[in-house]
Coordinates of C-alpha atoms in Angstrom, one line a residue:
Chain A
M42 CA 0.0 0.0 0.0
H43 CA 1.6 3.3 -1.1
G44 CA 0.6 6.8 -0.1
V45 CA -2.7 5.8 1.7
L46 CA -3.1 8.4 4.4
K47 CA -4.5 7.2 7.7
V48 CA -7.7 9.3 8.4
R49 CA -9.5 9.5 11.7
T50 CA -13.1 8.6 11.4
T51 CA -16.2 8.4 13.7
E52 CA -17.7 5.0 14.5
E53 CA -20.8 6.0 12.5
K54 CA -18.9 6.9 9.4
A55 CA -16.8 3.7 9.7
K56 CA -20.0 1.6 9.8
A57 CA -21.4 3.3 6.7
A58 CA -18.1 2.9 4.9
R59 CA -18.1 -0.8 5.9
I60 CA -21.5 -1.4 4.4
L61 CA -20.4 0.1 1.1
E62 CA -17.2 -1.9 1.2
L63 CA -19.1 -5.2 1.9
K64 CA -21.2 -4.5 -1.2
K65 CA -18.1 -3.9 -3.2
I66 CA -16.6 -7.1 -2.0
E67 CA -19.8 -9.0 -2.8
E68 CA -19.8 -7.7 -6.4
Y69 CA -16.1 -8.4 -6.9
N70 CA -16.4 -11.9 -5.6
S71 CA -19.4 -12.6 -7.8
I72 CA -17.4 -11.4 -10.8
V73 CA -14.6 -13.7 -9.9
K74 CA -17.0 -16.6 -9.3
K75 CA -18.5 -16.2 -12.8
Y76 CA -15.1 -16.3 -14.3
T77 CA -14.0 -19.3 -12.2
D78 CA -17.2 -21.3 -12.9
N79 CA -16.9 -20.7 -16.6
R80 CA -13.3 -21.6 -16.6
E81 CA -14.1 -24.9 -14.9
S82 CA -17.0 -25.7 -17.2
E83 CA -15.4 -24.8 -20.5
Q84 CA -12.7 -27.4 -20.0
G85 CA -10.0 -25.6 -22.0
K86 CA -12.2 -24.8 -25.0
Y87 CA -12.2 -21.0 -25.1
N88 CA -14.7 -18.6 -26.7
E89 CA -15.8 -15.0 -26.5
T90 CA -17.4 -15.6 -23.1
S91 CA -14.0 -16.6 -21.8
L92 CA -12.7 -13.2 -22.9
S93 CA -15.6 -11.2 -21.6
L94 CA -15.8 -12.8 -18.1
S95 CA -12.1 -12.5 -17.5
Q96 CA -12.1 -8.9 -18.7
K97 CA -14.6 -8.1 -16.0
V98 CA -12.2 -9.5 -13.3
L99 CA -9.3 -7.5 -14.6
E100 CA -11.2 -4.3 -14.8
E101 CA -11.7 -4.6 -11.0
N102 CA -8.3 -6.2 -10.2
P103 CA -5.5 -5.9 -12.8
E104 CA -3.1 -7.5 -10.4
F105 CA -4.8 -10.9 -10.7
Y106 CA -2.0 -12.2 -12.8
S107 CA -3.4 -15.6 -13.5
V108 CA -6.2 -14.0 -15.4
W109 CA -3.8 -12.2 -17.7
N110 CA -2.1 -15.6 -18.3
Y111 CA -5.5 -17.1 -19.0
R112 CA -6.2 -14.5 -21.7
K113 CA -2.8 -15.2 -23.3
S114 CA -3.8 -18.9 -23.4
I115 CA -7.1 -18.0 -25.0
F116 CA -5.3 -16.0 -27.7
N117 CA -2.8 -18.8 -28.2
Q118 CA -5.7 -21.2 -28.9
F119 CA -7.5 -18.7 -31.1
K120 CA -4.4 -18.5 -33.2
E121 CA -4.9 -22.1 -34.1
T122 CA -8.6 -21.9 -34.6
K123 CA -9.5 -18.5 -36.1
E124 CA -8.8 -16.7 -39.3
N125 CA -6.1 -13.9 -39.1
E126 CA -8.6 -11.2 -39.9
E127 CA -10.7 -12.1 -36.9
L128 CA -7.7 -12.5 -34.8
Q129 CA -6.4 -9.1 -35.6
K130 CA -9.7 -7.6 -34.6
L131 CA -9.5 -9.4 -31.3
Y132 CA -6.0 -8.1 -30.7
L133 CA -7.1 -4.6 -31.4
N134 CA -9.9 -4.9 -29.0
E135 CA -7.4 -6.2 -26.5
M136 CA -5.2 -3.2 -27.0
K137 CA -8.2 -1.0 -26.4
F138 CA -9.1 -2.9 -23.2
I139 CA -5.5 -2.7 -21.9
E140 CA -5.4 1.0 -22.7
E141 CA -8.3 1.6 -20.4
C142 CA -6.7 -0.6 -17.7
I143 CA -3.3 1.1 -18.0
Q144 CA -4.7 4.5 -17.5
R145 CA -6.4 3.5 -14.3
F146 CA -3.5 1.4 -13.1
P147 CA -0.4 2.8 -14.7
K148 CA 2.1 1.0 -12.5
S149 CA 1.0 -2.6 -12.9
Y150 CA 3.8 -4.8 -14.3
W151 CA 1.3 -7.4 -15.5
I152 CA -0.7 -4.9 -17.7
W153 CA 2.4 -3.4 -19.3
Y154 CA 3.8 -6.9 -20.1
H155 CA 0.4 -7.9 -21.6
R156 CA 0.5 -4.9 -23.8
K157 CA 4.0 -5.7 -25.1
W158 CA 2.8 -9.3 -25.7
I159 CA -0.3 -8.3 -27.7
S160 CA 1.4 -5.5 -29.6
L161 CA 3.9 -7.9 -31.2
K162 CA 1.0 -10.1 -32.4
L163 CA -0.5 -7.3 -34.4
D164 CA 0.3 -7.4 -38.1
S165 CA 1.1 -3.7 -37.8
C166 CA 1.1 -2.0 -34.5
D167 CA 0.4 1.8 -34.6
W168 CA 3.6 2.7 -32.8
E169 CA 2.9 6.4 -33.1
R170 CA -0.2 5.9 -31.2
E171 CA 1.6 3.9 -28.6
T172 CA 4.1 6.7 -28.2
K173 CA 1.3 9.2 -27.7
L174 CA -0.3 7.0 -25.0
C175 CA 3.1 7.0 -23.2
S176 CA 3.4 10.7 -23.5
K177 CA -0.1 11.1 -22.0
L178 CA 0.7 8.9 -19.1
L179 CA 4.1 10.6 -18.5
N180 CA 2.2 13.9 -18.3
L181 CA 0.5 12.5 -15.2
D182 CA 3.6 10.9 -13.7
L183 CA 6.9 11.7 -15.4
R184 CA 8.9 9.1 -13.5
N185 CA 6.7 6.1 -14.3
F186 CA 9.5 3.7 -15.2
H187 CA 7.1 1.2 -16.9
C188 CA 6.2 3.9 -19.3
W189 CA 9.8 4.9 -20.1
S190 CA 10.6 1.2 -20.5
Y191 CA 7.7 0.9 -23.0
R192 CA 9.1 3.8 -24.9
R193 CA 12.4 2.0 -25.4
F194 CA 10.4 -1.1 -26.4
I195 CA 8.7 1.0 -29.1
I196 CA 12.0 2.3 -30.3
Q197 CA 13.2 -1.2 -30.6
H198 CA 10.2 -2.5 -32.6
S199 CA 9.3 0.5 -34.7
N200 CA 10.8 2.8 -37.3
I201 CA 10.2 5.9 -35.4
P202 CA 13.4 8.0 -35.7
L203 CA 15.5 8.2 -32.6
E204 CA 15.8 11.9 -33.2
K205 CA 12.1 12.2 -32.4
E206 CA 12.6 10.6 -29.0
L207 CA 15.6 12.8 -28.4
E208 CA 13.4 15.8 -29.1
Y209 CA 10.8 14.4 -26.6
T210 CA 13.4 14.2 -23.9
T211 CA 14.5 17.8 -24.6
T212 CA 10.9 18.9 -24.2
K213 CA 10.4 17.0 -20.9
I214 CA 13.7 18.2 -19.5
E215 CA 12.9 21.8 -20.4
Q216 CA 9.5 21.4 -18.6
N217 CA 11.2 20.0 -15.6
F218 CA 14.9 19.6 -15.0
S219 CA 14.2 17.4 -12.0
N220 CA 13.3 14.4 -14.0
Y221 CA 16.2 12.0 -14.1
S222 CA 14.1 9.5 -16.2
S223 CA 14.2 11.9 -19.1
W224 CA 18.0 12.5 -18.7
H225 CA 18.4 8.7 -18.5
Q226 CA 16.4 8.2 -21.7
R227 CA 18.6 10.8 -23.4
S228 CA 21.8 9.0 -22.3
S229 CA 20.5 5.8 -23.8
I230 CA 19.6 7.4 -27.2
L231 CA 22.5 9.7 -27.9
P232 CA 25.1 7.0 -28.5
K233 CA 22.7 5.3 -30.9
I234 CA 22.2 8.4 -33.0
Y235 CA 25.8 9.6 -33.0
T236 CA 27.8 6.6 -34.1
D237 CA 30.6 8.7 -35.6
A238 CA 33.1 9.6 -32.9
E239 CA 33.8 13.1 -34.0
E240 CA 30.2 14.0 -34.3
F241 CA 29.5 12.4 -31.0
I242 CA 32.2 14.5 -29.3
A243 CA 30.7 17.6 -30.8
K244 CA 27.3 16.6 -29.6
L245 CA 28.5 15.8 -26.1
Q246 CA 30.0 19.3 -25.9
E247 CA 26.6 20.7 -26.8
E248 CA 25.2 18.5 -24.1
F249 CA 27.5 20.0 -21.5
E250 CA 26.1 23.4 -22.4
F251 CA 22.5 22.1 -22.3
V252 CA 23.0 20.5 -18.8
R253 CA 24.7 23.7 -17.6
N254 CA 21.4 25.5 -18.1
A255 CA 19.8 23.1 -15.6
T256 CA 22.7 23.0 -13.1
F257 CA 22.8 26.8 -13.0
T258 CA 19.1 27.1 -12.6
E259 CA 18.6 24.4 -10.0
P260 CA 22.0 23.7 -8.5
K261 CA 20.5 21.6 -5.7
D262 CA 18.8 19.2 -8.1
S263 CA 20.7 15.9 -8.4
S264 CA 19.2 14.8 -11.8
S265 CA 21.2 17.1 -14.0
W266 CA 24.4 16.6 -12.0
I267 CA 24.1 12.8 -12.6
Y268 CA 23.6 13.5 -16.3
H269 CA 26.7 15.7 -16.1
K270 CA 28.6 12.7 -14.6
W271 CA 27.3 10.6 -17.5
L272 CA 28.7 13.1 -20.0
V273 CA 32.1 13.0 -18.3
H274 CA 32.1 9.2 -18.1
T275 CA 31.1 9.0 -21.8
I276 CA 33.5 11.4 -23.3
K277 CA 36.3 9.7 -21.5
Q278 CA 35.5 6.4 -23.3
I279 CA 36.0 7.9 -26.8
P280 CA 39.5 7.5 -28.1
N281 CA 41.4 10.7 -28.9
S282 CA 38.6 12.9 -27.6
N283 CA 41.0 15.4 -26.0
Y284 CA 38.6 15.1 -23.1
I285 CA 41.0 16.7 -20.6
D286 CA 40.5 20.1 -22.3
I287 CA 36.8 19.7 -22.2
L288 CA 36.9 18.8 -18.5
K289 CA 39.0 21.8 -17.8
N290 CA 36.4 24.0 -19.3
E291 CA 33.7 22.2 -17.2
L292 CA 35.8 22.7 -14.1
E293 CA 36.0 26.4 -14.8
Q294 CA 32.2 26.7 -15.2
T295 CA 31.6 24.6 -12.1
N296 CA 33.9 26.8 -10.1
E297 CA 31.9 29.8 -11.2
L298 CA 28.8 28.2 -9.9
I299 CA 30.5 27.6 -6.5
E300 CA 31.1 31.3 -6.3
L301 CA 27.3 31.9 -6.8
E302 CA 26.2 29.0 -4.6
P303 CA 28.9 28.6 -1.9
D304 CA 26.7 26.4 0.3
C305 CA 25.5 23.9 -2.3
K306 CA 27.3 20.6 -2.2
W307 CA 26.8 19.6 -5.8
P308 CA 29.1 21.9 -7.7
I309 CA 31.8 21.4 -5.0
L310 CA 31.5 17.6 -5.4
I311 CA 31.6 17.8 -9.2
S312 CA 34.5 20.3 -9.1
L313 CA 36.4 17.9 -6.8
L314 CA 35.7 14.9 -9.0
L315 CA 36.8 16.8 -12.1
K316 CA 40.0 17.8 -10.5
I317 CA 40.7 14.2 -9.6
E318 CA 40.0 13.2 -13.2
I319 CA 42.2 15.9 -14.7
G320 CA 45.0 15.4 -12.1
A321 CA 47.8 17.5 -10.8
Y322 CA 45.9 19.7 -8.4
P323 CA 47.5 20.5 -5.1
Q324 CA 46.5 18.0 -2.4
D325 CA 45.6 20.7 0.1
E326 CA 43.1 22.2 -2.3
L327 CA 41.4 18.8 -2.7
K328 CA 41.5 18.1 1.0
D329 CA 39.8 21.5 1.7
Q330 CA 37.0 20.6 -0.7
I331 CA 36.5 17.3 0.9
N332 CA 36.3 18.9 4.3
L333 CA 33.9 21.4 3.0
L334 CA 31.6 18.7 1.7
I335 CA 31.7 16.9 5.1
K336 CA 30.6 20.2 6.7
L337 CA 27.8 20.8 4.2
D338 CA 26.5 17.2 4.0
N339 CA 27.4 15.4 7.1
D340 CA 25.0 12.5 6.5
H341 CA 27.4 11.2 3.9
I342 CA 30.6 11.8 5.9
N343 CA 32.0 8.4 5.3
Y344 CA 31.6 8.6 1.6
Y345 CA 33.5 11.9 1.5
K346 CA 36.2 10.5 3.8
S347 CA 36.7 7.6 1.3
L348 CA 37.7 10.3 -1.2
F349 CA 40.8 11.1 0.8
N350 CA 42.1 7.8 -0.6
K351 CA 41.5 8.9 -4.1
I352 CA 43.4 12.2 -4.1
Chain B
M107 CA -9.8 2.5 17.4
T108 CA -7.9 3.2 20.6
T109 CA -7.2 6.7 21.7
T110 CA -3.8 8.0 22.4
N111 CA -3.0 8.4 26.1
S112 CA -0.1 10.0 27.9
N113 CA 1.3 6.6 29.1
E114 CA 1.9 5.5 25.6
V115 CA 5.5 5.0 24.6
D116 CA 7.0 7.5 22.2
H117 CA 7.1 5.7 18.9
T118 CA 9.5 8.1 17.4
T119 CA 12.3 6.8 19.7
N120 CA 11.1 3.3 20.5
M121 CA 10.3 0.2 18.5
L122 CA 6.8 -1.0 19.2
K123 CA 7.8 -4.7 18.9
D124 CA 4.8 -6.2 20.8
K125 CA 2.4 -4.1 18.7
H126 CA 4.0 -5.2 15.5
V127 CA 3.8 -8.9 16.5
E128 CA 0.1 -8.4 17.3
Y129 CA -0.4 -6.6 14.0
I130 CA 1.1 -9.4 12.0
I131 CA -0.6 -12.4 13.8
N132 CA -4.0 -10.7 13.5
L133 CA -3.7 -9.9 9.8
D134 CA -5.6 -13.0 8.9
K135 CA -8.1 -12.7 11.7
K136 CA -9.4 -9.2 10.9
E137 CA -12.6 -8.5 9.1
K138 CA -11.7 -9.1 5.5
S139 CA -11.5 -5.8 3.6
F140 CA -11.8 -5.2 -0.1
E141 CA -8.0 -4.9 -0.1
Y142 CA -7.8 -8.5 1.3
W143 CA -9.8 -9.9 -1.6
V144 CA -7.9 -8.1 -4.4
T145 CA -4.6 -9.2 -3.0
E146 CA -5.4 -12.9 -2.7
H147 CA -2.8 -13.6 -5.4
L148 CA -0.1 -12.1 -3.2
R149 CA -0.7 -14.4 -0.2
M150 CA 2.5 -16.4 -0.5
N151 CA 4.6 -13.2 -0.5
G152 CA 2.5 -11.8 2.3
L153 CA 3.1 -14.8 4.4
Y154 CA 6.8 -14.6 3.8
W155 CA 6.9 -10.9 4.8
G156 CA 4.9 -11.4 7.9
L157 CA 6.6 -14.6 9.0
T158 CA 10.1 -13.2 8.5
A159 CA 9.2 -10.0 10.4
L160 CA 8.0 -12.2 13.3
N161 CA 11.2 -14.3 13.0
L162 CA 13.3 -11.1 13.3
M163 CA 11.3 -10.3 16.5
N164 CA 11.8 -13.9 17.8
S165 CA 8.1 -14.6 17.6
I166 CA 7.8 -17.2 14.8
D167 CA 6.1 -19.7 17.3
K168 CA 3.1 -17.5 17.3
M169 CA 2.2 -18.8 13.8
N170 CA 0.4 -22.1 13.2
K171 CA 3.2 -24.0 11.5
Q172 CA 1.3 -27.1 10.4
E173 CA -1.7 -25.2 9.0
L174 CA 0.5 -22.9 7.0
I175 CA 2.7 -25.6 5.6
D176 CA -0.4 -27.5 4.5
W177 CA -1.8 -24.4 2.8
L178 CA 1.6 -23.7 1.2
L179 CA 1.9 -27.1 -0.3
S180 CA -1.5 -26.8 -1.7
C181 CA -0.2 -23.9 -3.8
Q182 CA 2.4 -26.1 -5.7
K183 CA 1.5 -26.8 -9.3
P184 CA 2.2 -30.1 -11.2
N185 CA 5.1 -28.3 -13.0
G186 CA 6.8 -27.8 -9.6
G187 CA 6.3 -24.0 -9.3
F188 CA 4.2 -22.3 -6.6
G189 CA 1.3 -20.0 -7.1
G190 CA 0.6 -16.9 -5.0
N191 CA -2.3 -18.8 -3.5
T192 CA -4.3 -22.0 -4.1
H193 CA -5.9 -21.7 -7.6
H194 CA -3.4 -19.1 -8.7
D195 CA -0.8 -19.7 -11.4
D196 CA 2.8 -20.6 -10.6
H197 CA 5.4 -17.8 -10.8
L198 CA 9.0 -17.5 -9.7
L199 CA 8.1 -14.8 -7.2
S200 CA 5.8 -17.0 -5.2
T201 CA 8.0 -20.0 -5.7
L202 CA 10.9 -18.2 -3.9
S203 CA 8.6 -17.1 -1.1
A204 CA 7.4 -20.6 -0.6
I205 CA 11.0 -21.8 -0.3
Q206 CA 11.9 -19.0 2.1
I207 CA 8.9 -19.9 4.3
L208 CA 9.8 -23.6 4.4
V209 CA 13.4 -22.7 5.4
Q210 CA 12.0 -20.7 8.3
F211 CA 9.8 -23.6 9.4
D212 CA 12.8 -26.0 9.0
S213 CA 10.6 -28.0 6.6
L214 CA 12.5 -28.1 3.3
D215 CA 12.2 -31.8 3.6
K216 CA 8.4 -31.5 2.8
L217 CA 9.3 -30.4 -0.6
D218 CA 9.9 -32.4 -3.8
I219 CA 13.1 -30.5 -4.4
D220 CA 13.8 -31.9 -7.8
S221 CA 10.5 -30.8 -9.2
V222 CA 11.0 -27.2 -8.0
V223 CA 14.6 -27.1 -9.3
N224 CA 13.4 -28.4 -12.6
Y225 CA 10.8 -25.7 -12.8
I226 CA 13.3 -22.9 -12.1
V227 CA 16.0 -24.2 -14.4
K228 CA 13.6 -24.3 -17.4
L229 CA 13.0 -20.6 -17.0
Q230 CA 16.5 -19.6 -17.9
Q231 CA 16.9 -18.1 -21.4
E232 CA 19.7 -18.5 -23.9
D233 CA 21.0 -15.0 -23.1
G234 CA 21.3 -16.0 -19.4
S235 CA 18.2 -14.0 -18.3
F236 CA 15.2 -15.6 -16.5
I237 CA 11.5 -15.3 -17.4
G238 CA 9.1 -15.2 -14.4
D239 CA 6.9 -18.0 -15.7
Q240 CA 6.0 -19.7 -19.0
Y241 CA 4.4 -16.4 -20.3
G242 CA 7.8 -14.9 -20.9
E243 CA 8.4 -11.6 -19.1
V244 CA 12.1 -11.0 -18.5
D245 CA 13.4 -9.0 -15.6
T246 CA 16.5 -9.0 -13.4
R247 CA 14.2 -9.6 -10.4
F248 CA 13.6 -13.0 -11.9
S249 CA 17.3 -13.7 -12.3
F250 CA 17.8 -13.0 -8.6
V251 CA 14.8 -15.0 -7.5
A252 CA 15.8 -18.0 -9.5
I253 CA 19.4 -17.8 -8.3
L254 CA 18.5 -17.3 -4.6
A255 CA 15.9 -20.2 -4.7
L256 CA 18.4 -22.6 -6.3
S257 CA 21.1 -21.6 -3.8
L258 CA 18.8 -22.4 -0.9
L259 CA 18.0 -25.8 -2.5
G260 CA 21.7 -26.5 -3.2
H261 CA 21.3 -26.7 -7.0
L262 CA 23.0 -23.6 -8.4
D263 CA 25.1 -25.9 -10.6
K264 CA 22.0 -26.7 -12.7
I265 CA 21.9 -23.3 -14.5
N266 CA 24.4 -21.5 -16.7
Q267 CA 25.9 -19.1 -14.1
D268 CA 28.3 -17.3 -16.4
K269 CA 25.4 -16.4 -18.7
A270 CA 23.3 -15.3 -15.8
V271 CA 26.1 -12.9 -14.7
E272 CA 26.5 -11.7 -18.3
F273 CA 22.9 -10.8 -18.6
I274 CA 22.8 -8.9 -15.2
N275 CA 25.9 -7.0 -16.3
K276 CA 24.1 -5.9 -19.5
C277 CA 21.6 -4.2 -17.2
K278 CA 24.3 -2.2 -15.4
N279 CA 24.3 1.5 -16.0
F280 CA 27.2 4.0 -15.9
D281 CA 26.1 5.1 -12.4
G282 CA 26.9 1.7 -11.1
G283 CA 23.2 0.8 -10.6
Y284 CA 21.1 -1.7 -12.5
G285 CA 17.8 -1.7 -14.2
S286 CA 15.1 -4.3 -15.0
I287 CA 16.4 -5.1 -18.5
P288 CA 19.3 -3.7 -20.6
G289 CA 18.8 0.0 -21.1
A290 CA 16.4 0.6 -18.1
E291 CA 17.0 3.3 -15.5
S292 CA 18.8 2.4 -12.3
H293 CA 16.4 1.6 -9.5
A294 CA 17.2 0.7 -5.9
G295 CA 14.9 -2.3 -5.8
Q296 CA 16.4 -3.6 -9.0
I297 CA 19.9 -2.9 -7.6
Y298 CA 19.1 -5.1 -4.6
T299 CA 18.2 -8.0 -6.9
C300 CA 21.3 -7.6 -9.1
V301 CA 23.7 -7.2 -6.3
G302 CA 22.2 -10.1 -4.5
A303 CA 22.4 -12.4 -7.5
L304 CA 26.0 -11.4 -8.1
A305 CA 26.8 -11.9 -4.4
I306 CA 25.4 -15.5 -4.5
L307 CA 27.2 -16.3 -7.7
N308 CA 30.4 -15.0 -6.1
R309 CA 30.8 -12.2 -8.6
L310 CA 30.8 -9.1 -6.5
D311 CA 34.1 -8.3 -8.4
T312 CA 32.0 -7.2 -11.4
I313 CA 30.3 -4.5 -9.4
D314 CA 31.5 -0.9 -9.6
I315 CA 31.4 -0.7 -5.8
D316 CA 32.4 2.9 -5.1
N317 CA 30.3 4.3 -7.9
L318 CA 27.3 2.3 -6.8
G319 CA 27.9 3.0 -3.2
W320 CA 27.8 6.7 -3.9
W321 CA 24.6 6.5 -5.9
L322 CA 23.0 4.4 -3.1
C323 CA 24.1 6.7 -0.3
E324 CA 22.6 9.7 -2.2
R325 CA 19.2 8.0 -1.8
Q326 CA 19.2 9.2 1.8
L327 CA 17.2 12.5 2.1
P328 CA 17.4 15.1 4.8
N329 CA 14.4 13.5 6.6
G330 CA 16.6 10.4 7.1
G331 CA 14.5 8.2 4.8
L332 CA 15.6 6.7 1.6
N333 CA 14.2 7.0 -1.9
G334 CA 14.6 4.6 -4.8
R335 CA 15.7 6.9 -7.6
P336 CA 17.1 10.5 -7.8
E337 CA 14.6 13.2 -6.8
K338 CA 11.9 10.8 -5.6
S339 CA 10.3 10.9 -2.2
S340 CA 11.3 8.6 0.7
D341 CA 9.6 5.3 1.4
V342 CA 10.2 2.7 4.1
C343 CA 10.6 -0.1 1.6
Y344 CA 13.9 1.4 0.5
S345 CA 15.1 0.9 4.0
W346 CA 15.5 -2.6 2.8
W347 CA 16.5 -2.3 -0.9
V348 CA 19.1 0.3 -0.3
V349 CA 20.4 -0.7 3.1
S350 CA 20.8 -4.4 2.0
S351 CA 22.7 -3.4 -1.1
L352 CA 25.0 -1.1 0.8
S353 CA 25.5 -3.8 3.4
T354 CA 26.4 -6.4 0.7
I355 CA 29.0 -4.1 -0.8
D356 CA 30.2 -3.2 2.7
R357 CA 29.3 0.5 2.5
L358 CA 26.5 0.7 5.1
D359 CA 28.3 3.4 6.9
W360 CA 28.0 5.7 3.9
I361 CA 24.5 6.7 5.1
D362 CA 23.5 8.1 8.5
N363 CA 22.0 4.9 10.2
D364 CA 20.6 6.8 13.2
K365 CA 18.6 9.2 11.0
L366 CA 17.2 6.3 9.0
K367 CA 16.3 4.5 12.2
T368 CA 14.3 7.5 13.3
Y369 CA 12.6 7.8 10.0
I370 CA 11.5 4.1 10.1
L371 CA 10.3 4.5 13.7
K372 CA 8.2 7.5 12.7
C373 CA 6.5 5.3 10.1
Q374 CA 5.3 3.0 12.9
D375 CA 1.5 3.0 13.6
N376 CA 1.4 3.5 17.4
E377 CA -2.2 2.4 17.6
T378 CA -2.5 -0.7 15.5
G379 CA 1.2 -1.6 15.2
G380 CA 2.7 -2.2 11.8
V381 CA 4.8 0.1 9.7
A382 CA 3.7 2.4 6.8
D383 CA 5.5 3.7 3.7
K384 CA 5.6 7.2 5.1
P385 CA 4.8 8.8 8.5
G386 CA 1.0 9.1 9.0
D387 CA 0.1 6.6 6.3
M388 CA -1.8 3.2 6.7
P389 CA 0.6 0.4 7.7
D390 CA 0.8 -2.8 5.7
V391 CA 2.7 -6.1 6.0
F392 CA 5.0 -5.3 3.1
H393 CA 6.4 -2.1 4.8
T394 CA 6.2 -3.7 8.2
F395 CA 8.7 -6.3 7.0
F396 CA 11.0 -4.0 5.1
G397 CA 11.1 -1.5 8.0
I398 CA 11.9 -4.2 10.6
A399 CA 14.4 -5.8 8.2
G400 CA 16.2 -2.5 7.8
L401 CA 16.4 -2.0 11.5
S402 CA 17.7 -5.5 11.9
L403 CA 20.4 -5.0 9.3
M404 CA 21.6 -1.8 11.0
G405 CA 21.7 -3.7 14.3
Y406 CA 19.1 -1.9 16.3
F407 CA 16.7 -3.1 19.0
D408 CA 18.3 -6.6 19.5
L409 CA 16.5 -7.9 16.5
E410 CA 17.5 -11.3 15.1
H411 CA 20.1 -10.5 12.4
I412 CA 18.9 -10.7 8.8
D413 CA 21.1 -11.5 5.8
P414 CA 21.2 -8.7 3.3
V415 CA 21.1 -11.1 0.3
Y416 CA 18.9 -14.0 1.3
A417 CA 16.5 -11.9 3.3
L418 CA 16.4 -14.6 5.9
P419 CA 17.7 -14.8 9.5
T420 CA 21.5 -15.3 9.3
K421 CA 21.4 -18.1 11.9
L422 CA 19.2 -20.2 9.6
L423 CA 21.6 -19.8 6.7
D424 CA 24.4 -20.8 8.9
K425 CA 22.5 -24.0 9.8
L426 CA 22.1 -24.7 6.0
N427 CA 25.9 -24.2 5.7
I428 CA 25.4 -21.5 3.1
N429 CA 28.5 -19.4 2.5
L430 CA 27.9 -15.7 3.3
P431 CA 31.3 -14.1 2.6
W432 CA 29.7 -10.6 2.8
N433 CA 28.0 -11.1 6.1
K434 CA 30.1 -10.2 9.2
K435 CA 27.5 -11.6 11.5
S436 CA 27.7 -15.0 9.9
K437 CA 29.7 -18.1 11.0
S438 CA 31.0 -18.5 7.5
F439 CA 32.4 -15.0 7.4
A440 CA 34.4 -15.7 10.5
A441 CA 35.6 -19.0 9.0
N442 CA 36.7 -17.3 5.8
K443 CA 38.7 -14.7 7.7

């Protein structure tokens, strides 16, 4: 149970609520019973009733995973017994049904997996539409990892250009810097678009500028700093990238931010890590920065202390 | 509902052990709510959470062992796997819980071990990953569950361990964390499963420990609680996912344990017992277990010590002679030294 606030109630109100709840339970159990009875009597020979009765159960309780399995078995049998035209219609109906479920229960593993399963059975899945559905859901909860995962699934199975997805992450990041899921998505797409080392380096330099916008606007937000770490990590991996010069520039910019935000731990930490990466900075300077971090963020004192061994 | 009176202990500084025990043993006796009916499929996991929490509070004898084992065995399917309840399909998740429950009841001998092992082994895919059941969903959670279950049953040799490691490492991100499948964002719950699987397979050497340790310790927020991903809010369940991972890679001191302890205590329900996800929310058995497990791992309140990988009391694993090189409270750790 997540985020269910405990509310104080009167005895009278509790009684009334219980009466309503009992009614709800009775209805639910009767829906489950109809499905179970039918399942027993049909003896493995599925028909439209199998689909409609199980749909009713899932509409009330999408976590009832055995019922999703049951529907997969139904479709597997239909594949042997029905013409493709009819099958495709059934798949489309299923996509519609899942779409309703997914909007009511956007965090159910079972629903998302069922959608992936059905989408690959379609002769041609409307991936544009799928992308739109995700965007709609991400507008309600921009960190829903099922949804981001499904976007990557779409990329994998469709011809939608990667550039479009990159654009989407730009929009989401500009709406809200504090959305690491978008930054993550960006980090997973960029290497796929920029396969040429030189172009990739140029793009990463642009990305340093882009993320600077975020770190300077909200220096306390960890999302953009983690993306900054990804940029440093990535540019280092590219042979002959002259990354030291790029990091030196980053260091300069980060130090500027420290001047503006002397009590914010993030630019100090990143400045320190950049100095360790570049090398040849005076020990005392690095030690001072570690001590400052310990002062500003004492909860993580032992992590910072471990950095003494790295300088 | 009881009213608060001035004699009540301060739950922000004390652990309400007796109340939590009462809360758990009464879970099945209460008036059945709508929530009860729509979570029927989760009963096996629920029993594992409740039972293990009781075990950590030295109160496992409060449960009716025989009745529960009979029910548990009724959930096994002809293919060897366990369902989340009688009449529910088999799945790796419920299969692991069933095994973890039997270990705690010292009743693994009730199990046809070969049939369970066979069930699990068949779920490994060519790329080393595991599907959760015959319907094909892949997730690093399932890798962990399969590996943990096989280890408890003493049959790890039946799977391709190198391939299993290879797949998990494909799910590793630059930040040292892991996602559910290759390309997925790092998530503390997923990290627990990947670190655990690698620990059991004796491949902690493939983990980028300092990087991961930093990412994990950054999960602690100023309120002392932990979140599961950057810029999310805190939740008691991460007191297990993050703390266990930090503990396995020997970086538990990278977060402020006292502050986390206080956060968990604040999430206790001082009326009914049980622990909630956040202070002031309704408690449930899931968060009750993870809160208590977190406290146990950090060594507070004389709780029975839990192993950060197997999520079972360390003493039981010692009895099974399972090697726990990461666990300083274990006999095997002492022997390895």
